[in-house]
Amino acid sequence: MIHHWKKTLAILAVAALASVSPGTATAAPTGLTPANFRLQQGSYSATIAALDKVLPTAGFPDVVASANRTAKPCSAHAPAAVEAFCWQSEPGADDEGGTDWYPQGITSSADADPSGAYQGQTVIAASWYWHAGGVDRGDRIAFVDYSDPAHPVYRLVLLVLPTTNSAGKPDFKPVTNSSGDAVHAGGMFWYGNYIYVVDTSGGLRVFDLNHIWSVDTGGDGIGLQSDGSYQAFGYKYVLPQAFTYNASTAGGYPAFRFSSTALDRTGASDTMVVSEYNTETTDTHRVVRYPLNAADHTLAASTDGLVHGIEAYETGILKTQGTASVRGRYYASTSYSTSTAHYGSLYSYTARQSVAKYENVLQPYPEDLSYWPGRDELWSLSEDPGSRVVYAMRESLLAWPLVQNGDTGADVKALQYLLNSQHNAGLTVDGDFGPATLAAVKSFQTAHKLTADGVVGPNTWSALVPTVNPGSTGDTVRAVQTELTAHGWATTVSGTLDAATVTSLKAFQAANGLAADGAVNRDTWRDLIN
């Protein structure tokens, strides 16, 4: 039996998909010199070993098992929403509507380990920064036990910076920047035992889950107290900063603003992407990809000791709150621009294709993004008190174009070829979406139990596009060849996926960050049709 909240999400997803269409596309991102963006790893904190001797270490499964707050399934304003929950809202523990702390970054145990679980735990993690003023409490992470999505529970853990106090004893303090304010923690990702958190002007701060400490909950102090106890503003557990990555640029590039980050496990090797938030067209709006070392879960340094970017673009996207990359396709969540309800927008692009904007489709005040490969889910969260939602969107149903009655061009030709191939529609392939094509689309939708509205959107495209391999023949191949030509790879529309077509196809795939294998899967179809 389906839960009522799942029914709600399913209804919302269908409605959102039916209405989501890209606005006017802007130019493709401008390539930059990636090696000019640099990070340098700092030394591992020696104080952690000293604190290990005086504080009990907690295992991560024990922290998850000690969850003392309850989230609840809810609905999200988002396209293709498949999961959503809201934070606890109770007097004295109001994470949903409180204004002392604001949620920002998101990651999951699928980032930590390709299996989807870290030390046997299935977890969503969200960073929060202190917003209330007074004594700054820095940052914290909510570790949400998501083994049962219908009953999510969580434990809050304070992030701390290990120090040595004036008496020479090991100590810790809140995580703050050079001004004494909480690090904004606008993005995070989890890689092995490390959690990476962005530090806007500094680079990255890295926290080690092998050293979670239990502290005294009987007081509201921070660090070592006069009675010899260690406290953390009443939190039971603290997670220490182990080391940093300090940022620099070369080649005359202005300093990079580290606003959000995400892990990408969908390429040939693991990488991270970082993006910057800026509000003016005269600012920079860049995204940079860096290599990772899967052996020790650090960033991969070059022979000069620096970690250099391996891909970098100026996107032109204002107010970017989160960026993720999935098999060569980038997504960006942005703050509201036109919505009186403060809905956010979703952008999508590849290295070669124009930036498409899906306006006002995200929960108000959206933040970071994170992709869960095993679930095909793009996760995000919102920060606005009273409407804070953590939610997942079905990635494979995002960023498809809408094609409908009255449209013309290569996408319509490809659609007609596909309808002929997959539905025996018998259409004349003329690139004109007229009455005959409309009738064929509705017939196909009915046959596949889709809403028969005649509009070709994510669900219809997904049902229409088969996997095509070298040597295949027929109208499906003609659709591929038509789209390759439209994208600048002139290809004879022969109906055979021959050597010449495979060569063009591999070049197209490589240019768009896809695996250049010469086979047409759903990701390649989506890029071809866009």
Short mmCIF file of C-alpha atoms in Angstrom, two decimals:
data_model
loop_
_atom_site.label_atom_id
_atom_site.label_comp_id
_atom_site.label_asym_id
_atom_site.label_seq_id
_atom_site.Cartn_x
_atom_site.Cartn_y
_atom_site.Cartn_z
CA MET A 1 0.00 0.00 0.00
CA ILE A 2 1.40 3.39 -0.97
CA HIS A 3 1.79 5.94 1.84
CA HIS A 4 -0.36 9.07 1.52
CA TRP A 5 2.76 11.26 1.40
CA LYS A 6 4.11 9.24 -1.52
CA LYS A 7 0.81 9.76 -3.32
CA THR A 8 1.13 13.48 -2.74
CA LEU A 9 4.67 13.51 -4.11
CA ALA A 10 3.62 11.50 -7.15
CA ILE A 11 0.81 13.94 -7.93
CA LEU A 12 3.10 16.92 -7.46
CA ALA A 13 5.77 15.35 -9.65
CA VAL A 14 3.38 14.77 -12.54
CA ALA A 15 1.95 18.28 -12.24
CA ALA A 16 5.39 19.86 -12.06
CA LEU A 17 6.70 17.92 -15.04
CA ALA A 18 3.71 18.91 -17.10
CA SER A 19 4.33 22.59 -16.50
CA VAL A 20 8.12 22.83 -16.46
CA SER A 21 9.65 24.17 -19.64
CA PRO A 22 12.92 26.02 -20.13
CA GLY A 23 12.85 29.77 -20.52
CA THR A 24 15.02 31.58 -23.01
CA ALA A 25 18.36 29.80 -23.17
CA THR A 26 21.50 31.87 -22.75
CA ALA A 27 24.87 31.21 -24.36
CA ALA A 28 26.84 28.09 -23.61
CA PRO A 29 29.29 28.45 -20.72
CA THR A 30 32.62 30.07 -21.56
CA GLY A 31 35.64 27.86 -21.02
CA LEU A 32 38.36 29.12 -18.68
CA THR A 33 41.89 27.88 -17.98
CA PRO A 34 41.16 25.32 -15.24
CA ALA A 35 44.75 24.97 -13.99
CA ASN A 36 44.64 28.61 -12.86
CA PHE A 37 42.29 27.59 -10.04
CA ARG A 38 44.38 26.05 -7.27
CA LEU A 39 44.00 24.50 -3.84
CA GLN A 40 46.74 23.62 -1.37
CA GLN A 41 46.25 21.11 1.42
CA GLY A 42 47.19 22.16 4.93
CA SER A 43 48.66 19.87 7.57
CA TYR A 44 46.52 17.51 9.62
CA SER A 45 45.68 18.89 13.07
CA ALA A 46 48.09 17.50 15.67
CA THR A 47 45.65 18.45 18.42
CA ILE A 48 43.21 15.74 17.32
CA ALA A 49 45.53 13.03 18.67
CA ALA A 50 45.78 14.89 21.97
CA LEU A 51 41.99 15.21 22.23
CA ASP A 52 41.61 11.51 21.42
CA LYS A 53 43.42 10.81 24.69
CA VAL A 54 41.08 12.87 26.85
CA LEU A 55 37.71 12.44 25.12
CA PRO A 56 35.75 9.26 24.37
CA THR A 57 35.45 8.56 20.65
CA ALA A 58 31.99 7.69 19.31
CA GLY A 59 31.49 5.37 16.36
CA PHE A 60 29.45 6.79 13.51
CA PRO A 61 26.77 4.06 13.75
CA ASP A 62 26.35 4.95 17.43
CA VAL A 63 25.83 8.61 16.55
CA VAL A 64 23.15 7.70 14.02
CA ALA A 65 21.50 5.28 16.46
CA SER A 66 21.33 8.06 19.08
CA ALA A 67 19.01 10.21 16.92
CA ASN A 68 16.90 12.37 19.20
CA ARG A 69 14.93 14.49 16.71
CA THR A 70 12.20 13.47 14.31
CA ALA A 71 11.68 14.72 10.79
CA LYS A 72 8.50 13.96 8.87
CA PRO A 73 7.67 13.24 5.22
CA CYS A 74 6.18 16.25 3.46
CA SER A 75 5.80 17.64 -0.05
CA ALA A 76 8.12 19.87 -2.08
CA HIS A 77 7.66 22.47 -4.80
CA ALA A 78 10.04 20.87 -7.28
CA PRO A 79 9.97 19.08 -10.66
CA ALA A 80 9.96 15.27 -10.58
CA ALA A 81 9.94 15.28 -6.77
CA VAL A 82 10.19 11.73 -5.42
CA GLU A 83 11.30 12.19 -1.80
CA ALA A 84 10.83 14.99 0.72
CA PHE A 85 10.95 15.56 4.45
CA CYS A 86 10.67 18.52 6.82
CA TRP A 87 12.60 19.14 10.02
CA GLN A 88 11.31 18.77 13.57
CA SER A 89 9.11 21.62 14.76
CA GLU A 90 8.68 21.61 18.52
CA PRO A 91 9.08 24.28 21.22
CA GLY A 92 12.73 24.43 22.20
CA ALA A 93 13.72 22.24 19.25
CA ASP A 94 12.23 23.99 16.22
CA ASP A 95 14.56 23.24 13.34
CA GLU A 96 11.78 23.75 10.81
CA GLY A 97 10.82 27.29 11.81
CA GLY A 98 13.60 28.50 14.10
CA THR A 99 15.84 31.41 13.17
CA ASP A 100 18.94 30.64 15.27
CA TRP A 101 20.32 28.19 12.71
CA TYR A 102 19.96 28.08 8.91
CA PRO A 103 20.47 24.95 6.76
CA GLN A 104 22.76 25.25 3.73
CA GLY A 105 24.72 22.27 2.41
CA ILE A 106 23.60 18.73 1.61
CA THR A 107 25.34 15.41 1.04
CA SER A 108 24.61 11.73 1.67
CA SER A 109 26.15 8.40 2.47
CA ALA A 110 26.05 7.74 -1.30
CA ASP A 111 28.77 10.39 -1.59
CA ALA A 112 30.73 8.73 1.21
CA ASP A 113 30.61 5.27 -0.34
CA PRO A 114 29.42 4.04 -3.76
CA SER A 115 27.31 1.39 -2.02
CA GLY A 116 25.04 4.15 -0.73
CA ALA A 117 25.80 3.38 2.93
CA TYR A 118 28.64 4.49 5.21
CA GLN A 119 29.54 1.96 7.91
CA GLY A 120 26.17 0.35 7.26
CA GLN A 121 24.23 3.60 7.69
CA THR A 122 22.00 5.21 5.06
CA VAL A 123 22.20 8.91 5.83
CA ILE A 124 21.32 12.36 4.52
CA ALA A 125 23.55 15.07 6.00
CA ALA A 126 22.88 18.82 6.06
CA SER A 127 25.10 21.67 7.27
CA TRP A 128 23.69 24.57 9.33
CA TYR A 129 25.31 27.89 10.29
CA TRP A 130 24.63 30.03 13.35
CA HIS A 131 22.46 33.04 12.49
CA ALA A 132 21.34 34.42 15.84
CA GLY A 133 24.24 36.67 16.82
CA GLY A 134 25.66 36.85 20.34
CA VAL A 135 28.20 34.15 21.09
CA ASP A 136 28.76 32.58 17.68
CA ARG A 137 28.18 28.84 17.77
CA GLY A 138 29.68 28.22 14.34
CA ASP A 139 28.34 25.30 12.36
CA ARG A 140 26.64 21.98 12.87
CA ILE A 141 25.60 18.97 10.80
CA ALA A 142 22.31 17.10 10.96
CA PHE A 143 22.90 13.39 10.33
CA VAL A 144 19.53 12.02 9.22
CA ASP A 145 18.92 8.28 9.46
CA TYR A 146 17.21 7.67 6.12
CA SER A 147 17.02 3.89 6.30
CA ASP A 148 13.24 4.31 6.53
CA PRO A 149 12.15 7.34 4.44
CA ALA A 150 8.73 7.25 6.06
CA HIS A 151 10.27 7.83 9.51
CA PRO A 152 13.45 9.95 9.24
CA VAL A 153 15.18 10.76 12.54
CA TYR A 154 18.36 12.71 13.14
CA ARG A 155 21.10 13.84 15.51
CA LEU A 156 22.78 17.26 15.40
CA VAL A 157 26.58 17.30 15.75
CA LEU A 158 28.58 20.48 16.38
CA LEU A 159 31.61 21.18 14.18
CA VAL A 160 34.66 22.33 16.14
CA LEU A 161 38.18 23.60 15.52
CA PRO A 162 40.83 21.81 17.67
CA THR A 163 43.14 24.22 19.51
CA THR A 164 45.63 24.33 22.34
CA ASN A 165 44.59 26.72 25.12
CA SER A 166 46.77 29.17 27.06
CA ALA A 167 47.55 26.46 29.63
CA GLY A 168 48.89 24.19 26.91
CA LYS A 169 45.94 21.77 27.13
CA PRO A 170 44.07 20.38 24.13
CA ASP A 171 40.86 22.28 23.52
CA PHE A 172 38.37 23.16 20.81
CA LYS A 173 36.26 26.12 19.76
CA PRO A 174 33.44 26.83 17.29
CA VAL A 175 34.23 26.89 13.58
CA THR A 176 34.38 30.56 12.58
CA ASN A 177 36.06 32.66 9.92
CA SER A 178 38.69 35.37 10.36
CA SER A 179 35.97 37.85 11.35
CA GLY A 180 34.72 35.60 14.14
CA ASP A 181 31.50 34.72 12.33
CA ALA A 182 30.23 31.25 11.53
CA VAL A 183 31.51 29.81 8.27
CA HIS A 184 28.54 30.03 5.92
CA ALA A 185 28.88 26.31 5.03
CA GLY A 186 26.94 26.86 1.81
CA GLY A 187 27.90 23.48 0.38
CA MET A 188 29.35 20.16 1.48
CA PHE A 189 30.19 16.68 0.30
CA TRP A 190 31.12 13.47 2.06
CA TYR A 191 34.01 11.37 0.76
CA GLY A 192 35.04 8.32 2.74
CA ASN A 193 35.63 9.40 6.33
CA TYR A 194 35.95 13.08 5.38
CA ILE A 195 33.28 15.75 5.13
CA TYR A 196 34.27 18.73 2.99
CA VAL A 197 32.63 22.09 3.74
CA VAL A 198 33.13 25.23 1.66
CA ASP A 199 34.62 28.32 3.30
CA THR A 200 33.58 31.28 1.15
CA SER A 201 36.86 33.16 0.89
CA GLY A 202 39.21 30.46 2.12
CA GLY A 203 38.54 27.28 0.18
CA LEU A 204 37.56 24.07 1.97
CA ARG A 205 37.47 22.84 5.55
CA VAL A 206 37.69 19.09 6.06
CA PHE A 207 36.24 17.16 9.04
CA ASP A 208 37.24 13.62 10.01
CA LEU A 209 34.49 11.16 10.98
CA ASN A 210 37.09 8.85 12.52
CA HIS A 211 37.25 11.29 15.43
CA ILE A 212 33.75 12.04 16.69
CA TRP A 213 33.92 12.85 20.40
CA SER A 214 31.31 12.57 23.12
CA VAL A 215 31.21 15.59 25.43
CA ASP A 216 29.38 16.71 28.56
CA THR A 217 25.81 17.88 27.90
CA GLY A 218 25.27 19.37 31.34
CA GLY A 219 26.31 22.92 30.43
CA ASP A 220 26.21 25.51 27.70
CA GLY A 221 29.93 26.21 27.46
CA ILE A 222 32.29 25.43 24.61
CA GLY A 223 35.53 23.50 24.89
CA LEU A 224 37.46 22.73 28.08
CA GLN A 225 35.75 24.04 31.23
CA SER A 226 37.22 24.98 34.60
CA ASP A 227 35.94 21.73 36.13
CA GLY A 228 37.84 19.69 33.53
CA SER A 229 34.81 18.75 31.45
CA TYR A 230 34.43 19.45 27.75
CA GLN A 231 31.19 21.03 26.56
CA ALA A 232 29.70 22.00 23.21
CA PHE A 233 26.72 24.30 23.83
CA GLY A 234 24.73 21.30 25.05
CA TYR A 235 25.45 19.08 22.02
CA LYS A 236 26.37 15.47 22.79
CA TYR A 237 28.85 15.04 19.95
CA VAL A 238 31.49 17.18 18.24
CA LEU A 239 33.23 16.62 14.90
CA PRO A 240 36.69 18.20 14.51
CA GLN A 241 38.20 20.05 11.59
CA ALA A 242 41.20 17.99 10.52
CA PHE A 243 42.76 20.11 7.78
CA THR A 244 41.99 22.73 5.13
CA TYR A 245 42.49 23.43 1.47
CA ASN A 246 43.49 27.04 0.88
CA ALA A 247 42.51 28.58 -2.45
CA SER A 248 44.49 30.72 -4.86
CA THR A 249 44.29 31.71 -8.53
CA ALA A 250 46.80 32.46 -11.28
CA GLY A 251 46.73 34.04 -14.71
CA GLY A 252 45.11 37.24 -13.48
CA TYR A 253 41.88 35.50 -12.45
CA PRO A 254 40.07 37.10 -9.50
CA ALA A 255 39.78 35.07 -6.30
CA PHE A 256 37.17 32.32 -6.43
CA ARG A 257 34.19 32.54 -4.10
CA PHE A 258 33.55 29.08 -2.62
CA SER A 259 29.77 29.09 -2.27
CA SER A 260 28.75 25.48 -2.91
CA THR A 261 30.24 22.11 -3.76
CA ALA A 262 29.24 18.60 -4.79
CA LEU A 263 30.88 15.24 -5.38
CA ASP A 264 30.60 13.71 -8.85
CA ARG A 265 30.92 9.90 -8.93
CA THR A 266 29.38 9.59 -12.42
CA GLY A 267 32.51 10.15 -14.54
CA ALA A 268 35.54 8.04 -15.33
CA SER A 269 37.04 9.09 -11.98
CA ASP A 270 35.73 10.86 -8.89
CA THR A 271 35.77 14.66 -8.98
CA MET A 272 34.33 17.59 -7.06
CA VAL A 273 32.68 20.68 -8.47
CA VAL A 274 32.54 24.07 -6.77
CA SER A 275 30.56 27.14 -7.78
CA GLU A 276 30.28 30.74 -6.69
CA TYR A 277 27.33 32.93 -5.70
CA ASN A 278 27.29 36.46 -7.07
CA THR A 279 24.42 38.83 -7.75
CA GLU A 280 25.56 41.17 -10.53
CA THR A 281 26.22 40.56 -14.21
CA THR A 282 29.58 42.29 -13.76
CA ASP A 283 30.61 39.66 -11.16
CA THR A 284 32.09 36.26 -11.90
CA HIS A 285 29.78 33.22 -11.90
CA ARG A 286 32.22 30.36 -12.26
CA VAL A 287 32.18 26.61 -11.76
CA VAL A 288 35.39 24.60 -11.38
CA ARG A 289 36.00 20.85 -11.30
CA TYR A 290 38.87 19.35 -9.28
CA PRO A 291 40.26 15.78 -9.27
CA LEU A 292 39.93 13.51 -6.24
CA ASN A 293 42.07 10.67 -4.95
CA ALA A 294 39.84 7.65 -4.33
CA ALA A 295 42.60 5.85 -2.41
CA ASP A 296 42.73 8.24 0.55
CA HIS A 297 39.66 10.43 -0.12
CA THR A 298 41.63 13.65 -0.52
CA LEU A 299 41.99 15.97 -3.50
CA ALA A 300 44.52 14.81 -6.09
CA ALA A 301 47.58 17.07 -6.10
CA SER A 302 49.90 17.63 -9.05
CA THR A 303 53.70 17.35 -8.88
CA ASP A 304 53.92 20.98 -7.72
CA GLY A 305 51.97 20.07 -4.58
CA LEU A 306 48.89 22.02 -5.67
CA VAL A 307 45.49 20.70 -6.67
CA HIS A 308 44.65 22.26 -10.04
CA GLY A 309 41.25 22.53 -11.63
CA ILE A 310 40.65 20.22 -14.58
CA GLU A 311 37.55 21.96 -15.97
CA ALA A 312 36.32 25.53 -15.48
CA TYR A 313 33.60 27.75 -16.94
CA GLU A 314 32.03 31.16 -16.63
CA THR A 315 28.31 30.32 -16.62
CA GLY A 316 26.69 33.75 -16.35
CA ILE A 317 24.21 32.34 -13.81
CA LEU A 318 23.33 34.83 -11.08
CA LYS A 319 22.63 33.86 -7.46
CA THR A 320 23.87 30.28 -7.72
CA GLN A 321 23.19 28.45 -4.46
CA GLY A 322 24.17 24.93 -5.49
CA THR A 323 25.81 23.08 -8.38
CA ALA A 324 26.00 19.38 -9.20
CA SER A 325 27.30 17.43 -12.18
CA VAL A 326 25.74 14.22 -13.47
CA ARG A 327 27.40 12.39 -16.37
CA GLY A 328 28.57 15.62 -17.95
CA ARG A 329 25.38 17.64 -17.34
CA TYR A 330 25.56 20.48 -14.84
CA TYR A 331 22.68 21.66 -12.65
CA ALA A 332 22.52 24.91 -10.71
CA SER A 333 19.94 25.97 -8.12
CA THR A 334 19.42 29.72 -7.77
CA SER A 335 17.65 32.19 -5.52
CA TYR A 336 14.37 33.74 -6.59
CA SER A 337 14.30 36.46 -9.21
CA THR A 338 10.70 37.01 -10.31
CA SER A 339 8.55 34.95 -7.95
CA THR A 340 6.59 36.75 -5.23
CA ALA A 341 6.54 33.38 -3.45
CA HIS A 342 10.37 33.39 -3.60
CA TYR A 343 10.53 30.16 -5.58
CA GLY A 344 13.99 29.25 -6.79
CA SER A 345 15.03 28.34 -10.32
CA LEU A 346 16.88 25.38 -11.78
CA TYR A 347 19.46 25.73 -14.56
CA SER A 348 20.91 22.98 -16.72
CA TYR A 349 23.74 22.95 -19.24
CA THR A 350 26.67 20.97 -20.61
CA ALA A 351 30.14 22.11 -21.61
CA ARG A 352 28.91 22.83 -25.13
CA GLN A 353 25.17 23.46 -24.86
CA SER A 354 23.34 26.65 -23.97
CA VAL A 355 22.35 27.29 -20.37
CA ALA A 356 18.63 26.54 -19.98
CA LYS A 357 16.64 28.12 -17.15
CA TYR A 358 13.61 26.50 -15.52
CA GLU A 359 12.16 29.44 -13.68
CA ASN A 360 10.40 29.33 -10.31
CA VAL A 361 10.33 25.53 -10.12
CA LEU A 362 12.20 25.00 -6.82
CA GLN A 363 11.17 25.32 -3.20
CA PRO A 364 11.54 28.92 -1.91
CA TYR A 365 15.12 29.86 -1.03
CA PRO A 366 16.84 26.75 -2.40
CA GLU A 367 20.38 25.87 -1.39
CA ASP A 368 22.96 23.18 -2.21
CA LEU A 369 22.63 20.21 -4.61
CA SER A 370 23.83 16.61 -4.31
CA TYR A 371 23.33 13.60 -6.60
CA TRP A 372 22.60 10.06 -5.36
CA PRO A 373 23.54 7.76 -8.30
CA GLY A 374 21.96 4.53 -7.04
CA ARG A 375 18.59 6.24 -6.63
CA ASP A 376 18.81 8.56 -9.66
CA GLU A 377 18.01 11.42 -7.29
CA LEU A 378 19.17 15.03 -7.29
CA TRP A 379 18.81 16.29 -3.71
CA SER A 380 18.40 19.85 -2.49
CA LEU A 381 17.11 21.72 0.54
CA SER A 382 15.62 25.11 1.38
CA GLU A 383 16.59 27.50 4.16
CA ASP A 384 13.49 29.67 4.73
CA PRO A 385 12.06 29.27 8.27
CA GLY A 386 8.64 27.63 8.15
CA SER A 387 9.10 26.18 4.66
CA ARG A 388 12.31 24.22 5.08
CA VAL A 389 12.17 21.07 2.97
CA VAL A 390 14.82 18.50 2.09
CA TYR A 391 13.84 16.92 -1.22
CA ALA A 392 14.96 14.75 -4.10
CA MET A 393 14.16 15.08 -7.81
CA ARG A 394 14.34 12.24 -10.35
CA GLU A 395 17.39 13.35 -12.33
CA SER A 396 16.58 11.35 -15.47
CA LEU A 397 13.32 13.31 -15.79
CA LEU A 398 14.99 16.72 -15.59
CA ALA A 399 16.26 18.96 -18.41
CA TRP A 400 14.24 17.47 -21.25
CA PRO A 401 12.77 19.99 -23.70
CA LEU A 402 9.02 20.36 -24.25
CA VAL A 403 7.97 19.81 -27.86
CA GLN A 404 4.36 20.46 -28.79
CA ASN A 405 1.83 21.35 -31.45
CA GLY A 406 3.08 24.17 -33.69
CA ASP A 407 6.79 23.54 -33.11
CA THR A 408 9.16 22.98 -36.02
CA GLY A 409 12.76 21.92 -36.55
CA ALA A 410 15.17 19.09 -35.91
CA ASP A 411 13.64 18.04 -32.58
CA VAL A 412 10.29 17.58 -34.30
CA LYS A 413 11.93 15.54 -37.06
CA ALA A 414 13.60 13.34 -34.44
CA LEU A 415 10.26 12.98 -32.67
CA GLN A 416 8.56 11.91 -35.90
CA TYR A 417 11.28 9.35 -36.65
CA LEU A 418 10.95 7.97 -33.11
CA LEU A 419 7.16 7.75 -33.34
CA ASN A 420 7.48 5.87 -36.61
CA SER A 421 10.06 3.51 -35.11
CA GLN A 422 8.53 2.98 -31.67
CA HIS A 423 4.82 3.30 -32.45
CA ASN A 424 4.43 2.55 -36.20
CA ALA A 425 2.94 6.03 -36.60
CA GLY A 426 3.56 6.26 -40.36
CA LEU A 427 4.28 9.98 -40.17
CA THR A 428 5.79 12.09 -42.92
CA VAL A 429 9.04 13.36 -41.43
CA ASP A 430 8.87 17.07 -42.27
CA GLY A 431 9.83 18.72 -38.98
CA ASP A 432 6.37 20.27 -38.58
CA PHE A 433 4.40 19.38 -35.44
CA GLY A 434 0.92 19.43 -36.93
CA PRO A 435 -2.34 17.52 -36.43
CA ALA A 436 -0.97 14.15 -37.57
CA THR A 437 2.00 14.34 -35.21
CA LEU A 438 -0.26 15.51 -32.40
CA ALA A 439 -2.56 12.52 -32.91
CA ALA A 440 0.43 10.15 -33.00
CA VAL A 441 1.84 11.59 -29.78
CA LYS A 442 -1.49 11.21 -27.98
CA SER A 443 -1.85 7.65 -29.24
CA PHE A 444 1.66 6.79 -28.01
CA GLN A 445 0.99 8.40 -24.62
CA THR A 446 -2.24 6.46 -24.22
CA ALA A 447 -0.50 3.20 -25.13
CA HIS A 448 2.14 3.86 -22.46
CA LYS A 449 -0.36 4.99 -19.80
CA LEU A 450 0.90 8.57 -19.87
CA THR A 451 -1.21 11.73 -19.76
CA ALA A 452 -2.46 12.01 -23.34
CA ASP A 453 -2.06 15.79 -23.70
CA GLY A 454 0.00 15.75 -26.90
CA VAL A 455 2.89 17.55 -25.21
CA VAL A 456 6.22 15.72 -25.41
CA GLY A 457 7.93 16.23 -22.08
CA PRO A 458 10.20 14.15 -19.79
CA ASN A 459 7.95 11.13 -19.35
CA THR A 460 7.10 10.88 -23.05
CA TRP A 461 10.70 11.34 -24.18
CA SER A 462 11.86 8.72 -21.65
CA ALA A 463 9.35 6.22 -23.03
CA LEU A 464 10.25 7.03 -26.65
CA VAL A 465 14.03 6.78 -26.67
CA PRO A 466 15.61 3.30 -26.86
CA THR A 467 19.27 2.44 -26.50
CA VAL A 468 20.95 2.46 -29.92
CA ASN A 469 24.23 0.67 -30.58
CA PRO A 470 26.72 0.74 -33.47
CA GLY A 471 25.34 -1.24 -36.39
CA SER A 472 21.69 -0.46 -35.58
CA THR A 473 19.42 0.55 -38.46
CA GLY A 474 16.06 2.22 -39.02
CA ASP A 475 14.20 5.39 -38.15
CA THR A 476 15.62 5.53 -34.63
CA VAL A 477 19.09 5.90 -36.15
CA ARG A 478 17.74 8.58 -38.51
CA ALA A 479 16.61 10.51 -35.44
CA VAL A 480 20.15 10.33 -34.06
CA GLN A 481 21.68 11.43 -37.36
CA THR A 482 19.22 14.32 -37.68
CA GLU A 483 20.12 15.63 -34.23
CA LEU A 484 23.87 15.21 -34.76
CA THR A 485 23.62 17.35 -37.90
CA ALA A 486 21.56 19.96 -36.03
CA HIS A 487 24.32 20.17 -33.39
CA GLY A 488 27.03 20.78 -35.97
CA TRP A 489 28.25 17.25 -36.66
CA ALA A 490 27.12 16.89 -40.28
CA THR A 491 25.95 13.32 -40.70
CA THR A 492 24.24 11.60 -43.62
CA VAL A 493 20.72 10.52 -42.61
CA SER A 494 21.15 6.98 -43.88
CA GLY A 495 19.36 5.02 -41.18
CA THR A 496 22.50 3.01 -40.34
CA LEU A 497 24.68 3.67 -37.32
CA ASP A 498 27.80 3.18 -39.41
CA ALA A 499 31.43 4.07 -38.74
CA ALA A 500 31.04 7.68 -39.88
CA THR A 501 28.00 8.20 -37.63
CA VAL A 502 29.79 6.57 -34.69
CA THR A 503 32.74 8.91 -35.17
CA SER A 504 30.45 11.96 -35.11
CA LEU A 505 28.55 10.55 -32.17
CA LYS A 506 31.70 9.98 -30.11
CA ALA A 507 32.85 13.53 -30.85
CA PHE A 508 29.46 14.87 -29.73
CA GLN A 509 29.56 12.80 -26.55
CA ALA A 510 33.09 13.90 -25.67
CA ALA A 511 32.21 17.56 -26.25
CA ASN A 512 29.31 17.28 -23.83
CA GLY A 513 31.13 15.42 -21.09
CA LEU A 514 29.51 12.05 -21.80
CA ALA A 515 31.24 8.69 -22.07
CA ALA A 516 32.37 8.61 -25.72
CA ASP A 517 31.35 5.01 -26.42
CA GLY A 518 29.33 5.50 -29.62
CA ALA A 519 26.15 4.10 -28.06
CA VAL A 520 23.05 6.24 -27.58
CA ASN A 521 21.62 5.87 -24.08
CA ARG A 522 19.15 8.12 -22.29
CA ASP A 523 21.80 10.70 -21.34
CA THR A 524 23.02 10.99 -24.94
CA TRP A 525 19.45 11.25 -26.22
CA ARG A 526 18.74 14.07 -23.78
CA ASP A 527 21.78 16.02 -24.95
CA LEU A 528 20.95 15.36 -28.60
CA ILE A 529 17.37 16.57 -28.25
CA ASN A 530 18.28 19.68 -26.24
#
